Short mmCIF file of C-alpha atoms in Angstrom, two decimals:
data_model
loop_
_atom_site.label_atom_id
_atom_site.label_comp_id
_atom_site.label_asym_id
_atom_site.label_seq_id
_atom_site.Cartn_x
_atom_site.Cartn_y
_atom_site.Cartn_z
CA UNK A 1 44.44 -53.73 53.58
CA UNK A 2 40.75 -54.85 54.10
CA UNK A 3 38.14 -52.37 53.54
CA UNK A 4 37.04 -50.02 55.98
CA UNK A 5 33.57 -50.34 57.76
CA UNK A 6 31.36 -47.66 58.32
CA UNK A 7 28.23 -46.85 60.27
CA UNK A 8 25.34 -47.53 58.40
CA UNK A 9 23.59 -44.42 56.55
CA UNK A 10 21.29 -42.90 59.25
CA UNK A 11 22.93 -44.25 61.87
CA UNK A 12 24.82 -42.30 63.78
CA UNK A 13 28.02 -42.74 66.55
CA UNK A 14 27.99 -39.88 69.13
CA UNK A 15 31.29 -39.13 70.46
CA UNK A 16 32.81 -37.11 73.08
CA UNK A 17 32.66 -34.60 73.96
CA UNK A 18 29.00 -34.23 72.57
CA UNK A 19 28.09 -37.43 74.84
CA UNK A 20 28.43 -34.88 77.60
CA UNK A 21 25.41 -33.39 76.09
CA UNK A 22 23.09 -35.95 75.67
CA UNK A 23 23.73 -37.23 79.49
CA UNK A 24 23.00 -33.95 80.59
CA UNK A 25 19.58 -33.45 78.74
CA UNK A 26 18.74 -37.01 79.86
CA UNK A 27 19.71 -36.49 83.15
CA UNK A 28 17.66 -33.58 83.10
CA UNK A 29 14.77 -35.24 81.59
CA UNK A 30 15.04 -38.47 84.07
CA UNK A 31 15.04 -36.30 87.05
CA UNK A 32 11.91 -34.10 86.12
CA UNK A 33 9.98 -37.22 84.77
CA UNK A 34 10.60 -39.40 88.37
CA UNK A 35 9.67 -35.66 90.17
CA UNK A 36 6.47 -35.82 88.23
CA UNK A 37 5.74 -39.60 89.78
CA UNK A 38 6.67 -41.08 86.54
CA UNK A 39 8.36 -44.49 86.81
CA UNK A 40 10.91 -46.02 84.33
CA UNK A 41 9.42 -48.65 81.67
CA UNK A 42 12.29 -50.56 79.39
CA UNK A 43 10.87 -52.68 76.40
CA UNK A 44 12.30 -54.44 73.55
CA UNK A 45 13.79 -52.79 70.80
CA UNK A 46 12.09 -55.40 68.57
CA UNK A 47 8.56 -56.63 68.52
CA UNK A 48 5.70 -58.66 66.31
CA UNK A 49 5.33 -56.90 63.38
CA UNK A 50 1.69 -57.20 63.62
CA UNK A 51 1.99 -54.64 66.71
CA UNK A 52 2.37 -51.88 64.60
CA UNK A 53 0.29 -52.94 61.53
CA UNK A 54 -2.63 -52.71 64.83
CA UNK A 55 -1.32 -49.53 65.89
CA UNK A 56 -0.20 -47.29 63.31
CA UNK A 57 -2.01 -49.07 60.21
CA UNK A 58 -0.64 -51.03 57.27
CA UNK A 59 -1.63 -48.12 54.75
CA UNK A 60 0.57 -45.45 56.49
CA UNK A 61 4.29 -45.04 55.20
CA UNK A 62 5.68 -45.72 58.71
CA UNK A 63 4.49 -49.08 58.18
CA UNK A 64 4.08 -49.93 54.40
CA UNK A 65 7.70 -47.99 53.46
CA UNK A 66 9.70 -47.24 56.93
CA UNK A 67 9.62 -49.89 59.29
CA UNK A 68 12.97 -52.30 59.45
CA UNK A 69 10.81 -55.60 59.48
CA UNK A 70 12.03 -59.28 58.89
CA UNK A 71 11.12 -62.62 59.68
CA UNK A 72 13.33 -64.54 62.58
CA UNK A 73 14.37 -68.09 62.49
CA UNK A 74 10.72 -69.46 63.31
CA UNK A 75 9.43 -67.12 60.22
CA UNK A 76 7.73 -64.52 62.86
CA UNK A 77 7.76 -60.99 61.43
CA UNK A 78 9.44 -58.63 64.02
CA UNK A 79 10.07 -55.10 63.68
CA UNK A 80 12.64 -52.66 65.34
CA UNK A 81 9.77 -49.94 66.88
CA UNK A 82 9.65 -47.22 65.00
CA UNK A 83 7.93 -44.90 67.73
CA UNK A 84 7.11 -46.09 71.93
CA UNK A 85 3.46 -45.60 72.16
CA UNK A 86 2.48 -48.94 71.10
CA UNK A 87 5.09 -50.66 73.38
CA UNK A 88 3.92 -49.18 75.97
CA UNK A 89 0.74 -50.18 75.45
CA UNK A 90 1.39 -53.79 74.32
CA UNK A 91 3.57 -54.19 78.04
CA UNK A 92 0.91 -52.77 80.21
CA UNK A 93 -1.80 -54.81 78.29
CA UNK A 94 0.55 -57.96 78.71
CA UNK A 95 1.59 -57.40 82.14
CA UNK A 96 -1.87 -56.22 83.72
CA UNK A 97 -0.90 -52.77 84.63
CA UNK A 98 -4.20 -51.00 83.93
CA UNK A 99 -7.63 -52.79 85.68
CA UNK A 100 -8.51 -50.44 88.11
CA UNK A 101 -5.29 -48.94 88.51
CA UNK A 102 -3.61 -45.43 87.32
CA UNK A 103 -0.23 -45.28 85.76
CA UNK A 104 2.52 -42.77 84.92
CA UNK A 105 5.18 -44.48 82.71
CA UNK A 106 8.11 -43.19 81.29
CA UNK A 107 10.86 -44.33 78.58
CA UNK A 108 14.00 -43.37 76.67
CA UNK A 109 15.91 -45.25 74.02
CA UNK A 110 16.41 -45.87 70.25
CA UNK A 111 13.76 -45.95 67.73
CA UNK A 112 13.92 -46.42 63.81
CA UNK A 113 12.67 -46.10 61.05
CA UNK A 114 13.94 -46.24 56.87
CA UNK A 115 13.51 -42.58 56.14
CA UNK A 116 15.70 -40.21 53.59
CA UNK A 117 18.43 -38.92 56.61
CA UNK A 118 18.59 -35.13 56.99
CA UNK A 119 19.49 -32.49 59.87
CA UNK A 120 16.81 -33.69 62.71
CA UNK A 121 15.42 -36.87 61.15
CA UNK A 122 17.53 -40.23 61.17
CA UNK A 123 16.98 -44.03 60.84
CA UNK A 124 17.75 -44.43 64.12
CA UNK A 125 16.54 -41.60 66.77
CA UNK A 126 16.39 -41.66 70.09
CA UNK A 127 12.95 -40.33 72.37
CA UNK A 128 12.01 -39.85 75.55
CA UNK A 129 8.38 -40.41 76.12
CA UNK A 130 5.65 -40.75 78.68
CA UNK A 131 2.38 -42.47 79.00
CA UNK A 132 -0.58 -42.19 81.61
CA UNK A 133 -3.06 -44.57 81.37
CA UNK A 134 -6.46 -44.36 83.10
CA UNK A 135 -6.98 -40.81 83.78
CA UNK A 136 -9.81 -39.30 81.48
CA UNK A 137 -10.23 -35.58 82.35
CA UNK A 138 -8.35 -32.66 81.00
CA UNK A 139 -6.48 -32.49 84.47
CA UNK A 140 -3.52 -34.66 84.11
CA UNK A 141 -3.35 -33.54 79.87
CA UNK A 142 -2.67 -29.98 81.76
CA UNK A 143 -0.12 -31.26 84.06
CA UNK A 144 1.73 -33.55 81.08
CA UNK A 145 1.69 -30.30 78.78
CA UNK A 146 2.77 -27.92 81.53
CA UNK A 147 6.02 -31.09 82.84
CA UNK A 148 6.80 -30.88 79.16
CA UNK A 149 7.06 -26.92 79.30
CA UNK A 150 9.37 -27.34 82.41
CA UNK A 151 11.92 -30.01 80.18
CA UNK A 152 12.43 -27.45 77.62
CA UNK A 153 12.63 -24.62 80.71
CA UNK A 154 15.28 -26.80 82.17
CA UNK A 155 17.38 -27.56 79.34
CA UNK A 156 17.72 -23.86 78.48
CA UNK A 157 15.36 -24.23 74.79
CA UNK A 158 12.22 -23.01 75.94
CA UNK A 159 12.69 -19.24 74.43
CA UNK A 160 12.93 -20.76 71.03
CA UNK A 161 9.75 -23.47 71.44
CA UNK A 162 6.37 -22.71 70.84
CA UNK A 163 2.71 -24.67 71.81
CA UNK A 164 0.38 -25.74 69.31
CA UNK A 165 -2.66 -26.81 70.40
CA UNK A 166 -5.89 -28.47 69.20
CA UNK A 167 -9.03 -31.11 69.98
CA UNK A 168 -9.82 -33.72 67.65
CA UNK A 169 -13.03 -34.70 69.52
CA UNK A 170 -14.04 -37.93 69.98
CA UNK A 171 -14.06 -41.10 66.89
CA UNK A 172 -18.17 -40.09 66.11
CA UNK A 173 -17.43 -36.16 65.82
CA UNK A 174 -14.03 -36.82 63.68
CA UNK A 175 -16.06 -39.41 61.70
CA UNK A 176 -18.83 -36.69 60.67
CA UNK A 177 -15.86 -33.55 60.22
CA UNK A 178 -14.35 -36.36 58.01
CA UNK A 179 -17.31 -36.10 55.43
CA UNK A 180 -17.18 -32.26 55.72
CA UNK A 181 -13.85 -32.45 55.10
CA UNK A 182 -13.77 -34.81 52.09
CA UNK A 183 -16.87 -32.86 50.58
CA UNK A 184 -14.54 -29.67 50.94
CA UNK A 185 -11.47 -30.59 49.06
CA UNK A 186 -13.73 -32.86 46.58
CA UNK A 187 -14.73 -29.15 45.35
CA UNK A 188 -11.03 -28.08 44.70
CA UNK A 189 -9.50 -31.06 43.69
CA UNK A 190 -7.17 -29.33 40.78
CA UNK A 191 -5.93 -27.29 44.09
CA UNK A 192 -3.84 -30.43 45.52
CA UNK A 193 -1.21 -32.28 45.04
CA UNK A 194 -0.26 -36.26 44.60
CA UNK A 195 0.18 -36.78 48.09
CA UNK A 196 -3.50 -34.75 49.33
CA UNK A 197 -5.21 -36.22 46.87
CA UNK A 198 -3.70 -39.58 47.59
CA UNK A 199 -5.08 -38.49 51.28
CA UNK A 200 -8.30 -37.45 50.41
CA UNK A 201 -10.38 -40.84 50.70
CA UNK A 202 -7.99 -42.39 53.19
CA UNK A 203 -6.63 -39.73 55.71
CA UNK A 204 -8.50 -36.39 54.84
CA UNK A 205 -7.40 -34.67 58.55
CA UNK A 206 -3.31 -35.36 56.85
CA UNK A 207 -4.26 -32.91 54.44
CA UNK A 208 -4.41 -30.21 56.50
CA UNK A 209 -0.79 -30.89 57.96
CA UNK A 210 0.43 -30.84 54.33
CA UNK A 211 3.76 -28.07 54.34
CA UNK A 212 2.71 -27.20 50.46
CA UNK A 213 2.85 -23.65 50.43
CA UNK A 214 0.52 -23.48 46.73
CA UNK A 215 -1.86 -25.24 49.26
CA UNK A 216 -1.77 -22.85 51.80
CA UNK A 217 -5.02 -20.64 51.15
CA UNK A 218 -6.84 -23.81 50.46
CA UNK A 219 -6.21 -24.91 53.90
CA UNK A 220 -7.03 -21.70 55.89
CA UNK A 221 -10.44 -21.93 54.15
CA UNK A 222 -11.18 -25.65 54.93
CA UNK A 223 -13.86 -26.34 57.91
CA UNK A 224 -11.93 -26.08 61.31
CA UNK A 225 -12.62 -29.89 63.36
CA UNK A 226 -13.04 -27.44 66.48
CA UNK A 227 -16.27 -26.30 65.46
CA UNK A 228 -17.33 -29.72 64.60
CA UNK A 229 -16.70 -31.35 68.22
CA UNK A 230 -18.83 -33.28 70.24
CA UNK A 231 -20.38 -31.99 73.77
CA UNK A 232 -18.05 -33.54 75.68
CA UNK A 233 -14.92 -33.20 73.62
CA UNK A 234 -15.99 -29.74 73.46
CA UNK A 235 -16.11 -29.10 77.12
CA UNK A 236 -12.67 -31.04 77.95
CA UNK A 237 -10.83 -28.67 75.21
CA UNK A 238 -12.01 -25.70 77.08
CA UNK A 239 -11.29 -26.78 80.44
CA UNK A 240 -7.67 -27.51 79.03
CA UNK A 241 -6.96 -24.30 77.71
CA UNK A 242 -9.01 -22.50 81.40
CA UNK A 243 -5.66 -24.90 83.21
CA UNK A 244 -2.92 -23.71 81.06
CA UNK A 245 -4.34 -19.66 81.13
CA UNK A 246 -4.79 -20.15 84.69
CA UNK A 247 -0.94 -21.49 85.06
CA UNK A 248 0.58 -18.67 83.08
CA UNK A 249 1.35 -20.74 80.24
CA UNK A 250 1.34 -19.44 76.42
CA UNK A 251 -0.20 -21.18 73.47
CA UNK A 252 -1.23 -21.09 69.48
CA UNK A 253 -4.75 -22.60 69.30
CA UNK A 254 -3.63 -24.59 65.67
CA UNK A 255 -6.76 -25.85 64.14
CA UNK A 256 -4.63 -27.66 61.25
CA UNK A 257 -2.60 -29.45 64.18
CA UNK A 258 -3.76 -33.52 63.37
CA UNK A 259 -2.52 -36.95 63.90
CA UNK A 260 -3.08 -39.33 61.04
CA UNK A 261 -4.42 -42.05 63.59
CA UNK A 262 -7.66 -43.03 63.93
CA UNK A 263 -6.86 -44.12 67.93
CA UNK A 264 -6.13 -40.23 68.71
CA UNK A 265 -8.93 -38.41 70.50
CA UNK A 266 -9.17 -34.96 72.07
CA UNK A 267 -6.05 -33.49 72.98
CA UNK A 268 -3.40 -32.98 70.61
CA UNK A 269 -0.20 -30.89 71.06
CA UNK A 270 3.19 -29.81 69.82
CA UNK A 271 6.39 -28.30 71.01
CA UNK A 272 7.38 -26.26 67.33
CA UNK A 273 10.48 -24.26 67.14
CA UNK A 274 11.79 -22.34 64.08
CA UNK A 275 15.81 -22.86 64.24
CA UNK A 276 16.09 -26.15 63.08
CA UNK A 277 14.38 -25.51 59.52
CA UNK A 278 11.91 -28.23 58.75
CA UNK A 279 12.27 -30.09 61.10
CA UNK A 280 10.10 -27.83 63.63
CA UNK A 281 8.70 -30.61 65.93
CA UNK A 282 10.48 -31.15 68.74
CA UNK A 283 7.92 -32.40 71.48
CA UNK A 284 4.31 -33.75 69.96
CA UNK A 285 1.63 -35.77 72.26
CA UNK A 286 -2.20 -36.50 72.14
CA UNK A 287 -4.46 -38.61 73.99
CA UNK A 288 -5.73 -42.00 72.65
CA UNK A 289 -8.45 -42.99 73.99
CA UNK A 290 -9.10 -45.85 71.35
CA UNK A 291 -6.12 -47.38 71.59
CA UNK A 292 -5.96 -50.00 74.63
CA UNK A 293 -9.18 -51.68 73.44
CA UNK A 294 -7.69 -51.96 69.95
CA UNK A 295 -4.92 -53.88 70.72
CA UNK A 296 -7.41 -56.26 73.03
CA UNK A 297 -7.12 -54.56 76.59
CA UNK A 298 -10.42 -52.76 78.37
CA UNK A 299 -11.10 -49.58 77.16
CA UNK A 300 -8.45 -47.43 78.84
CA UNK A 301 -8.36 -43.59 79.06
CA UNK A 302 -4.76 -42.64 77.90
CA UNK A 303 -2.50 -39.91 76.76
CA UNK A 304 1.33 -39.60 76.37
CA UNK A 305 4.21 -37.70 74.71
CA UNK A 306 7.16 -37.82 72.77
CA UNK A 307 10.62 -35.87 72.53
CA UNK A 308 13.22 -36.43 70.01
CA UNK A 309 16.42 -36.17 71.93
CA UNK A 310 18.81 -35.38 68.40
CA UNK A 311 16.83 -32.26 68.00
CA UNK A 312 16.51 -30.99 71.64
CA UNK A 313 20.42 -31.21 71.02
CA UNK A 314 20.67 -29.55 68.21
CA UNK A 315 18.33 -26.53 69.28
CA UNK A 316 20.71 -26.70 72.78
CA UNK A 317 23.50 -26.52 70.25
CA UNK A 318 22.27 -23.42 67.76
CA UNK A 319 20.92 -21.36 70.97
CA UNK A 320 24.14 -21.96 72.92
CA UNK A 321 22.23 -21.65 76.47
CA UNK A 322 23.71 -19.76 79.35
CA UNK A 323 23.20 -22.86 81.83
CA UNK A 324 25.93 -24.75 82.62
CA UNK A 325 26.64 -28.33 81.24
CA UNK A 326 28.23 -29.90 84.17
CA UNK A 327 32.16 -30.78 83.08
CA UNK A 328 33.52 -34.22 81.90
CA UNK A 329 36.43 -34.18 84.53
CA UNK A 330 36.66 -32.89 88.23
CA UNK A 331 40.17 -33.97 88.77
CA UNK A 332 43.41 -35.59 86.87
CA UNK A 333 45.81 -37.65 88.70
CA UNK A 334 49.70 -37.39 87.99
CA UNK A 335 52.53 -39.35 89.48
CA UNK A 336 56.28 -39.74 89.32
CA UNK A 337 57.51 -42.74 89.82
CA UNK A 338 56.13 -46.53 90.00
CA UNK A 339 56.10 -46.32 93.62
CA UNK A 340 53.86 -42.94 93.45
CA UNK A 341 51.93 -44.58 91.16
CA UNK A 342 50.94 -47.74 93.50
CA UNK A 343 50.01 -45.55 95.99
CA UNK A 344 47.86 -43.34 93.71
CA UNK A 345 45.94 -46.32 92.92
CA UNK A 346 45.00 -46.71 96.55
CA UNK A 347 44.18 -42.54 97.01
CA UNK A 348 42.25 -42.69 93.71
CA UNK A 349 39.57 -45.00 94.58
CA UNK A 350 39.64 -43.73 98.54
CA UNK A 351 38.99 -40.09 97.12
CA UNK A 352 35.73 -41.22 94.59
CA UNK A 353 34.66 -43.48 97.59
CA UNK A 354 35.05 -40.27 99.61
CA UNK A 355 33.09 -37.86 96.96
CA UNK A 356 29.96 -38.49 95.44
CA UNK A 357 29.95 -37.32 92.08
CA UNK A 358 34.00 -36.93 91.56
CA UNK A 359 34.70 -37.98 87.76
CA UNK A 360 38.62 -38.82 88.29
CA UNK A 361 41.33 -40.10 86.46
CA UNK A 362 44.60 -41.62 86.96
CA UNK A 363 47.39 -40.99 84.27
CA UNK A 364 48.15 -44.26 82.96
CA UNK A 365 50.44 -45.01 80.44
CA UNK A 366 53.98 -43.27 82.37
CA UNK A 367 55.52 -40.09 81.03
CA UNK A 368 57.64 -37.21 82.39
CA UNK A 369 55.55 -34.65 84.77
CA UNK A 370 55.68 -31.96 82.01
CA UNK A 371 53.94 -34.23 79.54
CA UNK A 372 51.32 -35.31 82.40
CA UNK A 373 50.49 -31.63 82.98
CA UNK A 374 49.76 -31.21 79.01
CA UNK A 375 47.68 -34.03 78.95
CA UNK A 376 45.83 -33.09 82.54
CA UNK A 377 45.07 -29.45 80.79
CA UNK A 378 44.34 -31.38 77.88
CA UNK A 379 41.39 -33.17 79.66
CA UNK A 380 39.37 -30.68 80.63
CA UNK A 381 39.92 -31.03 84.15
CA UNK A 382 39.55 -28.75 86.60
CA UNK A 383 42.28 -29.86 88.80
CA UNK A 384 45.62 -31.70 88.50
CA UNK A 385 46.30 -33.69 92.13
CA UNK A 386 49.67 -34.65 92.04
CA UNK A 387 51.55 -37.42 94.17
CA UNK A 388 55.20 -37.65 93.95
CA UNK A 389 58.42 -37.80 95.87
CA UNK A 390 58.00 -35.07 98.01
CA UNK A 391 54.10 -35.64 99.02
CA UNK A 392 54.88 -39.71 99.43
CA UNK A 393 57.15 -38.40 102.27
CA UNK A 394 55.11 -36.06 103.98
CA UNK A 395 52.05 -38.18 103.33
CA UNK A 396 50.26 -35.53 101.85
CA UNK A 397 48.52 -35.11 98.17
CA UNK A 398 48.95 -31.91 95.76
CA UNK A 399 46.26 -30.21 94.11
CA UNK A 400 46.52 -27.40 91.29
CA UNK A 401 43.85 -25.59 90.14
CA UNK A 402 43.94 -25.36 86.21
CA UNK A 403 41.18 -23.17 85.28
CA UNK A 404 41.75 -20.36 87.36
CA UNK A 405 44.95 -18.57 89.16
CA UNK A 406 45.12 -20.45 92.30
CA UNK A 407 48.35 -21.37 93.68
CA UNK A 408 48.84 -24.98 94.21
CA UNK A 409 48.27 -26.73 98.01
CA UNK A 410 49.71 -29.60 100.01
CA UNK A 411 46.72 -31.30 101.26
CA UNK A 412 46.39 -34.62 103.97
CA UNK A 413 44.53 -37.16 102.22
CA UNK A 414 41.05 -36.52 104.09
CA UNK A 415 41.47 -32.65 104.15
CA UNK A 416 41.63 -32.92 100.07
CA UNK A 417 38.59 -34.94 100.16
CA UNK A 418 36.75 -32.28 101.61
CA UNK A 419 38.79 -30.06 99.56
CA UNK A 420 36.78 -32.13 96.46
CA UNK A 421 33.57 -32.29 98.07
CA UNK A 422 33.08 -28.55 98.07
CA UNK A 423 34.66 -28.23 94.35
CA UNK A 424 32.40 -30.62 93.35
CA UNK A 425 28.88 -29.60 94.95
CA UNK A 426 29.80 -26.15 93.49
CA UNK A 427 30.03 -24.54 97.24
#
C-alpha cells in the first residue's frame, strides 16, 4: 500500500464538531465588526515579497527566518502574508481608498509563518483584523479598543482577558527614548542575554518585551518611553485613557508594552490572558501613523487590530462559557420506503425554503427505522421528522422531539413549518 499523507507540521485540519466553534466566534466577530460600520476587505493570500521586507523589515525574524517566500515562474519573490496589516495597506494604497476619504476595513483568513508549532502558535493561523485609515485623534483608538472589549464580551472570554496599554509617542520622541534606552542597558550589559544584546543597537524598545525572568529587575528599572513623549503624543495618551475611564472600561497602564516597528506610533494595546500559558496575547493593535507614506501612499493617519482566532478557541475551550453555541442540526429526516423517500425530497427543501436558518438533513443511504432513529440521535439533532406509510396517507409529517420528553405529533406540512420556525428562533 502507498504511503500515507499527512498534513504538513503546523498545519492544522479542523474537524467537526469543533468547526461548530470557529463559525460561531466568526459569526460573532462578523456581526459586531459590520455593527461597528466596518466593511469586509478579502486580499491575496500571497504577495511581492518586497511588501513585507517594506513593512516589517528584512532584519526582523518574521522576515529573515519565518516567512514562506519563493520565486514564481517569472522569478518574482512572493510570500504567503505572514500578518494583514500590510495588505491592507498595500490594497487601499493600490485601489485609492484613502485621499480625502475615511475607512473602516475589516478581514479574516489564514496567515503563516515558519515558526517552532506549540499550543497557540502555528504555521498557519488564522486572524481577524481591522484597519481605519484617516482618523488621527484618540476618538476612534477608544471606540476600536472598547469594539474589541465587546468581541471577547460576546464570545463569553472576557473574564479571563486583560488590557495592556501604552504610548509610544511619535518617530522624534521614540528616536531620542531610543538613545536613553541604549545608554541604559550599555551600563548593564553582563545583565542580558544573546537575544537583548543582539537587540540592543538594532531594536532597543524589544528588549523590554523580553519574557527572561533573570532580566526582570533590569527591566523595571529601565527609563519608561511614557515619560519621554512628545506634547502631542502626550496629550492623545491621556485623552485615551479620560475615553476608556469615562466608558467603564478597566486597564493595566504597561510601560514595557512595545512593537518592534519603527511605523508604530502612539497607541499600543493588548488583549493578555493567563490560561493559555505563554501564549498570553490574544488581541494586540497600535496605530501606525508612518506606515501609508512608507509603502508610497500620502501620509495617512491609521490604526488597526489583530485577533488570533486558534487561541480565542482555545480560551472558549479551557473556560467552557455558559453561552450557548448554537447546534449543528435542527432537524433529521427519516423515511420508510422509496416512495416516502421521493416525497421527502420534495418536503425537505419546501421546509428550509420555509425556515430561515433550519440546518436539515435527509437520511440517505436506506436502512430499517430503528437504525434511522440511532443515527438521527446520533446527529445531534434536536428533532427526528418522520414520513412514512401512515403520514403519506394522511398527508401529514411526524416530528419527535429527541432532547427532551415530548411526545411525538402529526403535523400538516405548513403547520410543521411553523412548528420549525418557532424551534428554531428559540421562541
Amino acid at each position: 500500500m502507498p504511503d500515507i499523507i499527512q498534513a504538513i507540521r503546523g498545519m492544522n485540519d479542523i474537524l467537526p464538531p469543533e468547526t461548530l466553534l470557529w463559525q460561531h466566534v466568526e459569526l460573532v466577530l462578523r456581526r459586531l465588526l459590520q455593527g461597528y460600520g466596518y466593511q469586509e476587505i478579502r486580499f491575496p493570500i500571497v504577495e511581492k515579497t518586497e511588501l513585507f521586507k517594506r513593512t516589517i523589515g528584512e532584519a526582523t525574524d518574521i522576515v529573515a527566518k519565518e516567512m514562506y517566500t519563493f520565486l514564481d515562474r517569472n522569478d518574482d519573490s512572493l510570500s504567503l502574508r505572514p500578518e494583514g496589516t500590510a495588505c491592507f495597506v498595500r490594497a487601499a494604497i493600490e485601489h485609492g481608498l484613502l485621499h480625502n476619504q475615511t475607512q473602516r476595513l475589516w478581514f479574516m483568513g489564514p496567515c503563516f509563518r515558519h515558526e517552532r508549532p506549540q499550543k497557540g502558535r502555528y504555521r498557519q493561523f488564522y486572524q481577524c483584523g481591522a484597519e481605519v485609515f484617516g482618523l488621527p485623534g484618540p476618538d476612534i483608538d477608544a471606540e476600536m479598543i472598547l469594539m474589541t472589549e465587546n468581541m471577547l464580551d460576546k464570545l463569553g472570554i472576557k473574564p479571563f482577558a486583560t488590557l495592556q496599554i501604552n504610548s509610544l509617542g511619535s518617530p522624534e520622541s521614540r528616536a531620542a527614548y531610543r538613545k536613553v534606552l541604549v545608554n541604559y542597558f550599555s551600563k548593564h550589559k553582563s545583565k542580558l542575554d544573546e537575544d537583548s544584546l543582539n537587540r540592543l543597537h538594532i531594536n532597543p524598545l524589544r528588549i523590554l518585551d523580553s519574557k527572561n525572568p533573570h532580566m526582570k529587575d533590569l527591566i523595571a528599572d529601565a527609563p519608561k518611553l511614557v515619560a519621554h513623549l512628545d506634547e502631542d503624543s502626550a496629550a492623545h495618551f491621556e485623552k485615551l485613557l479620560e475615553y476608556l475611564s469615562h466608558a467603564g472600561l478597566s486597564y493595566e497602564i504597561n510601560p514595557n508594552l512595545v512593537r518592534g516597528l519603527d511605523y508604530y506610533t502612539k497607541t499600543v494595546f493588548e488583549w493578555v490572558t493567563d490560561k493559555l500559558g505563554s501564549q498570553s496575547t490574544i488581541c494586540a493593535g497600535g496605530r501606525y501613523d508612518s506606515l501609508v507614506e512608507k509603502l508610497g501612499g500620502q501620509a495617512t493617519p491609521a490604526l488597526g487590530f489583530g485577533m488570533g482566532l486558534e487561541r480565542v478557541i482555545a480560551l472558549i475551550e479551557q473556560s467552557k462559557p455558559t453561552h450557548k453555541i448554537e447546534p449543528g442540526l435542527h432537524a433529521y429526516f427519516i423515511t420508510d420506503s422509496d416512495a416516502s423517500f421521493k416525497a421527502a425530497l420534495k418536503t425537505a427543501d419546501y421546509l428550509r425554503s420555509k425556515t430561515p436558518g433550519l440546518k436539515l438533513l435527509l437520511h440517505c443511504g436506506g436502512g430499517s427505522l430503528k437504525n434511522q432513529f440511532k443515527k438521527a440521535d446520533k446527529s445531534g439533532a434536536q428533532f427526528a421528522i418522520i414520513l412514512g406509510e401512515h403520514e403519506m396517507k394522511t398527508h401529514t409529517v411526524s416530528v419527535k422531539p429527541l432532547r427532551e420528553d415530548v411526545p411525538q405529533q402529526s403535523l400538516y406540512q405548513d403547520e410543521l413549518a411553523e412548528y420549525l420556525k418557532l424551534r428554531v428562533s428559540g421562541k
